[in-house]
JSON list of C-alpha atoms in Angstrom, two decimals:
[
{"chain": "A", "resi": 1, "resn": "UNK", "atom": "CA", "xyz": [0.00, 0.00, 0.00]},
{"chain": "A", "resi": 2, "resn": "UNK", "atom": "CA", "xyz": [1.12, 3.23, -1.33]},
{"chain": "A", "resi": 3, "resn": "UNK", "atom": "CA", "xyz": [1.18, 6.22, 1.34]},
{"chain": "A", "resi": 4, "resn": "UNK", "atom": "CA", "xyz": [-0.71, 9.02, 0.36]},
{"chain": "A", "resi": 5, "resn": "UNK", "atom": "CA", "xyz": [2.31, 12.40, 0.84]},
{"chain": "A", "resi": 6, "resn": "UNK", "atom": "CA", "xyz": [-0.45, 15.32, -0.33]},
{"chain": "A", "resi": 7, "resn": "UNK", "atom": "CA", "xyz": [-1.20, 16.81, 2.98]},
{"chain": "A", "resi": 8, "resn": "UNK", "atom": "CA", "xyz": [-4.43, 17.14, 4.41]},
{"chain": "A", "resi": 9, "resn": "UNK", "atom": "CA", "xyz": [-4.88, 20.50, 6.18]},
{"chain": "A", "resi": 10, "resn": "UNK", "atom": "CA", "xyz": [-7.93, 21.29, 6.65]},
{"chain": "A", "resi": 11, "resn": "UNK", "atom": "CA", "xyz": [-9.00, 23.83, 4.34]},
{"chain": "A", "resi": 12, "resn": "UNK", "atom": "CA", "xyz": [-9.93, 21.07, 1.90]},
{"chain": "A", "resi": 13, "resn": "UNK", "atom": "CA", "xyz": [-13.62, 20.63, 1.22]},
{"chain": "A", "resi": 14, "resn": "UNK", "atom": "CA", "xyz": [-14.99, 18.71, 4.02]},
{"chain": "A", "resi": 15, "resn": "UNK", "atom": "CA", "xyz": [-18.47, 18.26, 2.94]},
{"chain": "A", "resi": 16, "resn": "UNK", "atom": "CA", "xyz": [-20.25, 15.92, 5.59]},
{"chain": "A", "resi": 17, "resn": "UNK", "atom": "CA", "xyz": [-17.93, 13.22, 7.22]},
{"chain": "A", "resi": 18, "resn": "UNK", "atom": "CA", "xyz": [-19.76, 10.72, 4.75]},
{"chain": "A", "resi": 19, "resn": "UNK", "atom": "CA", "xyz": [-16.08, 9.46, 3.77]},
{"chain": "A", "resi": 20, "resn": "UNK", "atom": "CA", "xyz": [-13.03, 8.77, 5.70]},
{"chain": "A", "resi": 21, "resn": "UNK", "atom": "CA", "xyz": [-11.03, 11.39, 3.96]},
{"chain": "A", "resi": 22, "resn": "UNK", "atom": "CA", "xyz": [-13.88, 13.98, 4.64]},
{"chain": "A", "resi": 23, "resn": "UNK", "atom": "CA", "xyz": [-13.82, 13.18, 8.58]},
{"chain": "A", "resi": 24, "resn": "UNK", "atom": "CA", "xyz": [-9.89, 13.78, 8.42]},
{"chain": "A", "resi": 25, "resn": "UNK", "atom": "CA", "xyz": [-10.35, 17.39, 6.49]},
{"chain": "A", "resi": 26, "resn": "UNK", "atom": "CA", "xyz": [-13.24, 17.95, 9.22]},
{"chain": "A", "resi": 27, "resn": "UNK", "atom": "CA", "xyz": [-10.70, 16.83, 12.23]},
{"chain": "A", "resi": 28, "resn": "UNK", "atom": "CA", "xyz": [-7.73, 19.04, 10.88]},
{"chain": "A", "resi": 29, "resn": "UNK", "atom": "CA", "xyz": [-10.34, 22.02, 9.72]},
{"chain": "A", "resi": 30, "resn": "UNK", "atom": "CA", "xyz": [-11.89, 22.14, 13.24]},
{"chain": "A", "resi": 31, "resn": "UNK", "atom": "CA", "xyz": [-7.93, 21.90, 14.98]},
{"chain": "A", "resi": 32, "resn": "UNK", "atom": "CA", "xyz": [-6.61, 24.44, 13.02]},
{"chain": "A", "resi": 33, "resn": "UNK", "atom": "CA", "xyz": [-9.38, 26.82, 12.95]},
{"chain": "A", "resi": 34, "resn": "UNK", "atom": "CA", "xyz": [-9.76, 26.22, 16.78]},
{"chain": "A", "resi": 35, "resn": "UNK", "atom": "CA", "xyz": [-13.72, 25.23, 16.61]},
{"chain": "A", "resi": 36, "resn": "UNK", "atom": "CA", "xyz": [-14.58, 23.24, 19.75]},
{"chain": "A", "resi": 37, "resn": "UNK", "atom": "CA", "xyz": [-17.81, 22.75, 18.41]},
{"chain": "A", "resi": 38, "resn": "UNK", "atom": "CA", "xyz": [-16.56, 21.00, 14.66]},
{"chain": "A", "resi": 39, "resn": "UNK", "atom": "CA", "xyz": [-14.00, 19.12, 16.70]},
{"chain": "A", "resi": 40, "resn": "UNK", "atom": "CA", "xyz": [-16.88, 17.61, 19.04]},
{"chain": "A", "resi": 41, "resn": "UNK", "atom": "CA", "xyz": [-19.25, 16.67, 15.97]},
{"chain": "A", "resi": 42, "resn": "UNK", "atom": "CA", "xyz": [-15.91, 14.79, 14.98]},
{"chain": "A", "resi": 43, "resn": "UNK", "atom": "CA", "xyz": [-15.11, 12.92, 18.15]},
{"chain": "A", "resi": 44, "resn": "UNK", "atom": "CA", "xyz": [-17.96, 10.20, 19.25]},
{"chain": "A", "resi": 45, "resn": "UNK", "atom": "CA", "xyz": [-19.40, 11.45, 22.10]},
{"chain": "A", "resi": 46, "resn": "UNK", "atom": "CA", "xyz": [-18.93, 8.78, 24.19]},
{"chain": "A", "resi": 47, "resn": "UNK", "atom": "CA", "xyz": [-17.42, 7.13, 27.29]},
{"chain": "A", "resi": 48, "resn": "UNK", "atom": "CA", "xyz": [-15.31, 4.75, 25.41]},
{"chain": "A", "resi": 49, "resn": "UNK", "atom": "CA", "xyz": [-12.90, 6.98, 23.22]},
{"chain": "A", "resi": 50, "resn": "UNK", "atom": "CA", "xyz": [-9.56, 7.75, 24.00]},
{"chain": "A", "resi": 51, "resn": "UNK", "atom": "CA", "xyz": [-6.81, 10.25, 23.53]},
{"chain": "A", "resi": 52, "resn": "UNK", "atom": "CA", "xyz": [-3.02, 9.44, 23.87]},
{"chain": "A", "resi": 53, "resn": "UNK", "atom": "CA", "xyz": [-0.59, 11.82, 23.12]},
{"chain": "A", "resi": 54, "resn": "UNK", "atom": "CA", "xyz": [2.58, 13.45, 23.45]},
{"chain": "A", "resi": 55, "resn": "UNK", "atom": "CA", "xyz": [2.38, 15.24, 26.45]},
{"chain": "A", "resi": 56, "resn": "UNK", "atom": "CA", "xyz": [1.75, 12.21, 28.46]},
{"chain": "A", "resi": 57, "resn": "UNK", "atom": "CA", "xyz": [-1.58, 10.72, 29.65]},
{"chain": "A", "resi": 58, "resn": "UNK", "atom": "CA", "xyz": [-4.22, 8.63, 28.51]},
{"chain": "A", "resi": 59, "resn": "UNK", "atom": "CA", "xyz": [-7.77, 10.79, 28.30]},
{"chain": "A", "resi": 60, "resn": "UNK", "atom": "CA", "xyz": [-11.20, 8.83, 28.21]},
{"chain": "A", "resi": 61, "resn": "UNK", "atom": "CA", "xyz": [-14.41, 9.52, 27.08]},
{"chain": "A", "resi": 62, "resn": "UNK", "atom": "CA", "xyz": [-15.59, 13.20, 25.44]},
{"chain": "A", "resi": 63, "resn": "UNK", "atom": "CA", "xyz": [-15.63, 14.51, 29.33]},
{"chain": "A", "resi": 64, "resn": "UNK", "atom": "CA", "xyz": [-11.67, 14.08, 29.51]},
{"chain": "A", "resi": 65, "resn": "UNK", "atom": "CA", "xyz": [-11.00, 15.08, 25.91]},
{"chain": "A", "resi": 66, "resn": "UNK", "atom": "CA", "xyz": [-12.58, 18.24, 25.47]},
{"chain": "A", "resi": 67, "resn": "UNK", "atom": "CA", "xyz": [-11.10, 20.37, 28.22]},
{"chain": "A", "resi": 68, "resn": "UNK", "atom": "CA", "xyz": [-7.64, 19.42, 26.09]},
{"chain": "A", "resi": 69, "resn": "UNK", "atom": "CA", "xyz": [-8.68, 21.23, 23.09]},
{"chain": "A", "resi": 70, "resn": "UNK", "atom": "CA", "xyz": [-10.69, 24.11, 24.74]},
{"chain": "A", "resi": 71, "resn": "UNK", "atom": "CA", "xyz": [-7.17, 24.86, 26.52]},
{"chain": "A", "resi": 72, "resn": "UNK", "atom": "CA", "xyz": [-5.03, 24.38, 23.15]},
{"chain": "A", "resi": 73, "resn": "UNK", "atom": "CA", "xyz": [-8.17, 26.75, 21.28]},
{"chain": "A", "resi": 74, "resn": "UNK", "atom": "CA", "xyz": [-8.45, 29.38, 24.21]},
{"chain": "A", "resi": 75, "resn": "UNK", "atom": "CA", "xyz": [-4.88, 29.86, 25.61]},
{"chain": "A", "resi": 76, "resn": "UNK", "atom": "CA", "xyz": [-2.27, 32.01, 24.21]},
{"chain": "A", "resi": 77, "resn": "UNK", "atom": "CA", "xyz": [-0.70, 29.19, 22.08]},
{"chain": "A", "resi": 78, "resn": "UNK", "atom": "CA", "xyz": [-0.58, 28.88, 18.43]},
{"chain": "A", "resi": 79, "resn": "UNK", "atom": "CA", "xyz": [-0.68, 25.82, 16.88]},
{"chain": "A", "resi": 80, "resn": "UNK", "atom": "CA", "xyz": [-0.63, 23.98, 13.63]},
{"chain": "A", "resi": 81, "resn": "UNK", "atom": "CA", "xyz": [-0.73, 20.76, 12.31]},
{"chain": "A", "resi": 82, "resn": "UNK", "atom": "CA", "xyz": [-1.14, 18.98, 8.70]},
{"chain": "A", "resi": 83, "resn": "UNK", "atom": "CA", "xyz": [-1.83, 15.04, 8.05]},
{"chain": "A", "resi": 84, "resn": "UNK", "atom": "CA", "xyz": [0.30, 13.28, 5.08]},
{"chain": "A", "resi": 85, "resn": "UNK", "atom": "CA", "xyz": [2.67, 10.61, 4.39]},
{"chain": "A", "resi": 86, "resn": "UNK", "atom": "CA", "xyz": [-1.05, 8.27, 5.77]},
{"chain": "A", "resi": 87, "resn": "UNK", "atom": "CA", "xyz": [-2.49, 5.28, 4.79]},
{"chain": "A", "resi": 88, "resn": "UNK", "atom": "CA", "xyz": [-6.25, 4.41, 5.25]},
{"chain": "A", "resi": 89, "resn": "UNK", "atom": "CA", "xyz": [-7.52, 1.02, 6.15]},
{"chain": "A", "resi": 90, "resn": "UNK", "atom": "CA", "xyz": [-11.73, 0.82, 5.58]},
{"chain": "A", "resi": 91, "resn": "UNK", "atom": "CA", "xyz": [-14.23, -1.67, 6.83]},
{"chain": "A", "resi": 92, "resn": "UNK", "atom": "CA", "xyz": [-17.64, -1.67, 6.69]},
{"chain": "A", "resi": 93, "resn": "UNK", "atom": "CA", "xyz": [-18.28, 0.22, 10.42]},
{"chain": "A", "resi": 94, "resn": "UNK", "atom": "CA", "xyz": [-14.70, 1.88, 11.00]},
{"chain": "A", "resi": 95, "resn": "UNK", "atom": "CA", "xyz": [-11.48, 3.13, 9.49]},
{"chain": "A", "resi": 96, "resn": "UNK", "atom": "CA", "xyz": [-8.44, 3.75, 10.52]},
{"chain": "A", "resi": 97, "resn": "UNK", "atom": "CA", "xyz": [-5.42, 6.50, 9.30]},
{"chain": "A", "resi": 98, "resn": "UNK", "atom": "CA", "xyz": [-1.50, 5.61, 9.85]},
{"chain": "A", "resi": 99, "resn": "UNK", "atom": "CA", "xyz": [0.78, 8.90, 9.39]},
{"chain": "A", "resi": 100, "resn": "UNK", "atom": "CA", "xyz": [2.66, 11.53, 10.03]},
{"chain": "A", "resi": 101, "resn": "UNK", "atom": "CA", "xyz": [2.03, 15.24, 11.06]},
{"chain": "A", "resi": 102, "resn": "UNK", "atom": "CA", "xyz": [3.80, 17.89, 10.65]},
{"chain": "A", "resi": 103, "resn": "UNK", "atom": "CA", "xyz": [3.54, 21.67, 12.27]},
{"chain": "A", "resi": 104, "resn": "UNK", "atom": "CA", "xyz": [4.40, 24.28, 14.86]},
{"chain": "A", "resi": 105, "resn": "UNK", "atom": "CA", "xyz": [3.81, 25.34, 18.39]},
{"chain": "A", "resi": 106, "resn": "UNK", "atom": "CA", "xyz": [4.32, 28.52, 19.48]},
{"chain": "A", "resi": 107, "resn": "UNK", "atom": "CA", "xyz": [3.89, 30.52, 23.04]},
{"chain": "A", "resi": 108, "resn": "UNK", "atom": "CA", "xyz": [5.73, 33.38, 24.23]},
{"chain": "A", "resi": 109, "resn": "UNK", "atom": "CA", "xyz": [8.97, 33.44, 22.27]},
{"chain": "A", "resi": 110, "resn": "UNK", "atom": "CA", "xyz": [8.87, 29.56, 21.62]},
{"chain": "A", "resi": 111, "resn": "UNK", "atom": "CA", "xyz": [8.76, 28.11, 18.39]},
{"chain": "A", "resi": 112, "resn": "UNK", "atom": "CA", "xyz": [8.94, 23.94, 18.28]},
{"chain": "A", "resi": 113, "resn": "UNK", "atom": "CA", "xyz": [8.34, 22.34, 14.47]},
{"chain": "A", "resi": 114, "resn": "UNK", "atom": "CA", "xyz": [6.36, 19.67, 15.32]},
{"chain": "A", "resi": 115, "resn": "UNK", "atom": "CA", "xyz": [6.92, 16.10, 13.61]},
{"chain": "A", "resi": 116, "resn": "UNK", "atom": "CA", "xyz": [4.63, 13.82, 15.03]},
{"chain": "A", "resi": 117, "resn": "UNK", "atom": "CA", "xyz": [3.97, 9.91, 14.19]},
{"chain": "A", "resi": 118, "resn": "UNK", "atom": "CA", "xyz": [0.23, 9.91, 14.43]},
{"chain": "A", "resi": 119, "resn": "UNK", "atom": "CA", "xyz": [-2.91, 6.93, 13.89]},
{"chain": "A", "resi": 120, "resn": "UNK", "atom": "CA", "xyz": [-7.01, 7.89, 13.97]},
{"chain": "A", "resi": 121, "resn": "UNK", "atom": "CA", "xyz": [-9.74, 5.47, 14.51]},
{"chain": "A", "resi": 122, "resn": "UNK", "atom": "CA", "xyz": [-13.51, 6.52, 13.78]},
{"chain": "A", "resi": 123, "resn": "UNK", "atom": "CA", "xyz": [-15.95, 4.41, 13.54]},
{"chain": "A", "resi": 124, "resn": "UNK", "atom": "CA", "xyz": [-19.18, 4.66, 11.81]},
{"chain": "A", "resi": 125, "resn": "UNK", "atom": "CA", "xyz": [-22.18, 6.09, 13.95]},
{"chain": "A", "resi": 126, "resn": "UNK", "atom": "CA", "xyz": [-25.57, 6.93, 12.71]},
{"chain": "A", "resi": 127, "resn": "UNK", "atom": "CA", "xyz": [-24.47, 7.17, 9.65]},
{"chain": "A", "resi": 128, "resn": "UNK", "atom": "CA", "xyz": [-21.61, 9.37, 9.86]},
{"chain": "A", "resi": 129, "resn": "UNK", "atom": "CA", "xyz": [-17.35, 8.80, 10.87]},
{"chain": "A", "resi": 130, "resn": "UNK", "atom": "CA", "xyz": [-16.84, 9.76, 14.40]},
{"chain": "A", "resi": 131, "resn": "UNK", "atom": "CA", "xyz": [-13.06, 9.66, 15.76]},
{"chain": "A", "resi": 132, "resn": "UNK", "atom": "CA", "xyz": [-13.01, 7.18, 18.79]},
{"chain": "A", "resi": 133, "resn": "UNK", "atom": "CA", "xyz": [-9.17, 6.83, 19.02]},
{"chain": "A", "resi": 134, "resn": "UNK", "atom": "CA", "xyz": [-6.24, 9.08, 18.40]},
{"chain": "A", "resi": 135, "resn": "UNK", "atom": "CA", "xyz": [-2.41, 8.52, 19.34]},
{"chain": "A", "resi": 136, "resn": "UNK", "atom": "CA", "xyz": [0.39, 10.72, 19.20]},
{"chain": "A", "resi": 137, "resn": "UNK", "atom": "CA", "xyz": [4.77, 9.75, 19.14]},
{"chain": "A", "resi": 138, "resn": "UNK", "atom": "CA", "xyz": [7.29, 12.27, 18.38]},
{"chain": "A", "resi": 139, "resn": "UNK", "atom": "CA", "xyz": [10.53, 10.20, 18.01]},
{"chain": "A", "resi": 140, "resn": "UNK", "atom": "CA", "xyz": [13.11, 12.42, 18.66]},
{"chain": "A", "resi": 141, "resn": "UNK", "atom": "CA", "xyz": [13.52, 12.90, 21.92]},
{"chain": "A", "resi": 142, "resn": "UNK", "atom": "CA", "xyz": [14.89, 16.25, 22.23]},
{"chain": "A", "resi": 143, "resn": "UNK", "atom": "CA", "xyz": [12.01, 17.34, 20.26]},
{"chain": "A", "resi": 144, "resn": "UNK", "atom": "CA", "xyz": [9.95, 15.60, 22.92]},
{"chain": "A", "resi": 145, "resn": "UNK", "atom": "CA", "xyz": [11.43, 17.61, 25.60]},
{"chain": "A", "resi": 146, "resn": "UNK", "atom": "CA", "xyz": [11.03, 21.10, 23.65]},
{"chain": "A", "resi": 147, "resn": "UNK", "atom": "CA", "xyz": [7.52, 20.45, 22.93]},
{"chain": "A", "resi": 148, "resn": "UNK", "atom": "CA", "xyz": [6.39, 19.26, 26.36]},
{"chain": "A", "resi": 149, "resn": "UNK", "atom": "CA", "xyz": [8.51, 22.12, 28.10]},
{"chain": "A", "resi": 150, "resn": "UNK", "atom": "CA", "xyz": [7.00, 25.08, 25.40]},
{"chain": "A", "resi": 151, "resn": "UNK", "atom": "CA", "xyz": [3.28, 23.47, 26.28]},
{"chain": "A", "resi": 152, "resn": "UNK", "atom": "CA", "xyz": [3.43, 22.33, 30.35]},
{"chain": "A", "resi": 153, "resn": "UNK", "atom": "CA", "xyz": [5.98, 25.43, 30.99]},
{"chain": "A", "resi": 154, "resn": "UNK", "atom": "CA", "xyz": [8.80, 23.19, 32.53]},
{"chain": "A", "resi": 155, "resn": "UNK", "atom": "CA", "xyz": [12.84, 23.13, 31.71]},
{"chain": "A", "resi": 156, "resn": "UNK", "atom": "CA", "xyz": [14.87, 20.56, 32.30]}
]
């Protein structure tokens, strides 16, 4: 399986999340324009998702997840990420995206590029893709240490 390298951003056309691609655009639309209220129509609103990522933790269900993006969309940080260098994998009731993003973080005078090894799951719900998993890596652990330093305001 061929990876797919043209980024998804979010400015794409995301329609309705009727297709996995469209629930990605709608994901990375509703991130990078900061909308709390596109990112919940993309997570399931349920007890049962989950959110791992860099900056250490395991969040469950919409309850835990949420307060992490109002924080990222209302605090003095600007972020950005893009999707590429992904695979999808499609059944019948779920899909799942394997890739890469790519970005920045920036807060007072810091400025981390972001290279993060990153995997989706939504599954399908009423119709429509809702994101039920997400996990984040950064390899490099220097990077690791910048990033989680710039965003929890510790040095080592």
């Amino acid at each position: 399986m061929k990876a797919i390298q043209e980024a998804i951003t979010g400015k794409e056309d995301a329609g309705e999340s009727s297709s996995p691609f469209q629930a990605l655009v709608q994901f990375y639309c509703a991130f990078n324009s900061g909308d709390l209220a596109m990112m919940s129509e993309n997570w399931a609103q349920t007890d049962d998702i989950a959110m791992d990522n860099p900056l250490g933790g395991i969040k469950r269900g919409w309850a835990e997840i949420q307060p992490v993006y109002d924080r990222l969309f209302n605090g003095p940080a600007e972020v950005y990420v893009e999707y590429f260098d992904y695979t999808l994998h499609e059944t019948a009731d779920m899909f799942y995206a394997v890739g890469r993003e790519r970005g920045f973080f920036r807060l007072g005078g810091e400025d981390v590029t972001l290279a993060i090894r990153t995997s989706r799951i939504f599954q399908k719900i009423d119709g429509r893709w809702k994101q039920v998993h997400h996990h984040g890596s950064i390899d490099d652990p220097q990077l690791l240490s910048r990033y989680q330093s710039a965003v929890l305001g510790t040095r080592s």
